[in-house]
mmCIF file of C-alpha atoms in Angstrom:
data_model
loop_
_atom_site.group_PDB
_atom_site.id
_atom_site.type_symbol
_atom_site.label_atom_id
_atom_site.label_comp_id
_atom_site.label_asym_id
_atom_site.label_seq_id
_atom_site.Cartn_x
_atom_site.Cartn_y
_atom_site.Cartn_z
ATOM 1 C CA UNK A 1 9.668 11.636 14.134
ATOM 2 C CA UNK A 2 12.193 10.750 11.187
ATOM 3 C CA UNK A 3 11.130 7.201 11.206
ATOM 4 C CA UNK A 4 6.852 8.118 11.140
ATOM 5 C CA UNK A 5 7.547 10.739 8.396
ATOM 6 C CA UNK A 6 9.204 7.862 6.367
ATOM 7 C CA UNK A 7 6.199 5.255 6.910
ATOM 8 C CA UNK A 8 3.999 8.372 5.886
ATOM 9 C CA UNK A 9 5.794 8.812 2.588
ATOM 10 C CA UNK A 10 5.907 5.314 2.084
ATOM 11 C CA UNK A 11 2.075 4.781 2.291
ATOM 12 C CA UNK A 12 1.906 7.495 0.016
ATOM 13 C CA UNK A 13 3.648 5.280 -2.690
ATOM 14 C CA UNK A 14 1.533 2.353 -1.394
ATOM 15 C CA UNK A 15 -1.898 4.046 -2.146
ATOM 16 C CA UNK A 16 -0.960 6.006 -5.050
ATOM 17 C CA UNK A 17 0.241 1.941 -6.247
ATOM 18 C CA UNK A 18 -2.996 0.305 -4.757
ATOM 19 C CA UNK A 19 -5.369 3.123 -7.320
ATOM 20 C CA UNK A 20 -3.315 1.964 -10.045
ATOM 21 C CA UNK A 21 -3.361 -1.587 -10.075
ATOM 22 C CA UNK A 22 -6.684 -1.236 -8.988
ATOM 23 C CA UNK A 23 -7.981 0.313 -12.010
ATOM 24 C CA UNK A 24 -5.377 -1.317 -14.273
ATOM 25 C CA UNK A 25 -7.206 -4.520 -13.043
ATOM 26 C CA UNK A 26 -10.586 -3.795 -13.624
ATOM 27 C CA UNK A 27 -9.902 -2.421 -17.219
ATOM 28 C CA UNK A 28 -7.952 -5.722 -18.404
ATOM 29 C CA UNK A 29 -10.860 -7.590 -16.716
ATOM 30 C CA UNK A 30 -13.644 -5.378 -18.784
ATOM 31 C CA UNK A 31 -11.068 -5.357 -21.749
ATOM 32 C CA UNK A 32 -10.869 -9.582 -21.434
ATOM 33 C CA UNK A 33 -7.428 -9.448 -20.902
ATOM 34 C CA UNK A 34 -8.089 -12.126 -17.901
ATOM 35 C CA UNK A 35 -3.935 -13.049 -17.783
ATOM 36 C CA UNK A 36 -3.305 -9.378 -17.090
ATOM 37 C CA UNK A 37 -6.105 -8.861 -14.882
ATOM 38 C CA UNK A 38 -5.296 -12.132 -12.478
ATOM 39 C CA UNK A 39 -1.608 -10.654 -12.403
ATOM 40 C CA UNK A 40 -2.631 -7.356 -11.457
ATOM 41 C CA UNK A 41 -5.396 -8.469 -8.703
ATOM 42 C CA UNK A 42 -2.391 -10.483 -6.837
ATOM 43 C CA UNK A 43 -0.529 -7.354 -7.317
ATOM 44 C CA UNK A 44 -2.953 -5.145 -5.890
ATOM 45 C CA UNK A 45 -3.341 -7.884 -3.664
ATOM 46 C CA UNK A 46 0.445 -7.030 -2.373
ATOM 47 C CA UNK A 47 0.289 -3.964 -1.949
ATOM 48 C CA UNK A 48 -2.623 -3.918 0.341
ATOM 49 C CA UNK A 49 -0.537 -6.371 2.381
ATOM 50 C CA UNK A 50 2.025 -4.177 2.394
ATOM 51 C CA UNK A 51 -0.072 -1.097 3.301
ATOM 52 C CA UNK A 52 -1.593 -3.403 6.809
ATOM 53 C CA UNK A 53 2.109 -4.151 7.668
ATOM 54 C CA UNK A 54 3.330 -0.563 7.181
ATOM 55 C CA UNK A 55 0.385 0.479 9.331
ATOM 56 C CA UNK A 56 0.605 -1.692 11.898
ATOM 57 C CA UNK A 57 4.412 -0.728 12.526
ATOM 58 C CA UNK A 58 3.620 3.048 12.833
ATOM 59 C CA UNK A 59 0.822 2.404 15.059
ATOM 60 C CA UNK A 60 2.491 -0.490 17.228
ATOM 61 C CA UNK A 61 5.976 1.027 17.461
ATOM 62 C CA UNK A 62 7.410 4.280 14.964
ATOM 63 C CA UNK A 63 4.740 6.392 16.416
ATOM 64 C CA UNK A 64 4.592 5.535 20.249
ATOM 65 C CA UNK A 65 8.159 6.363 19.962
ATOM 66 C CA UNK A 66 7.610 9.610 17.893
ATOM 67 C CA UNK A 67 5.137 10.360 20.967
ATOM 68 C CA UNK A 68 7.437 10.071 23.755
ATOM 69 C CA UNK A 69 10.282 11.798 22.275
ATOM 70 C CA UNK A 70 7.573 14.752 21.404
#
């Protein structure tokens, strides 16, 4: 249970970080700040990675676990 709480909390910090660059992005884009904007979009761009992996390991293994110890 330990180990889906902490993927939980960590896709917390993952979305609240995906919203930000998000907007960040579009604003330098709108703003013409296109260096800023094509740094933040491949950030953005890692943290959605990052949110897929951290998925997939809760619902592939940290949560079956949780399951059968439940």
């Amino acid at each position: 249970m330990r180990d889906a709480a902490l993927i939980a909390a960590a896709q917390k910090v993952e979305h609240y970080e995906i919203a930000s660059y998000g907007t960040l992005a579009t604003l330098a884009e709108q703003l013409g700040y296109r260096k800023a904007a094509k740094l933040l979009k491949e950030t953005l761009e890692e943290e959605k990675a990052t949110d897929i992996k951290l998925t997939d390991l809760a619902l592939n293994n940290v949560n079956k676990k949780a399951e059968n110890k439940a």
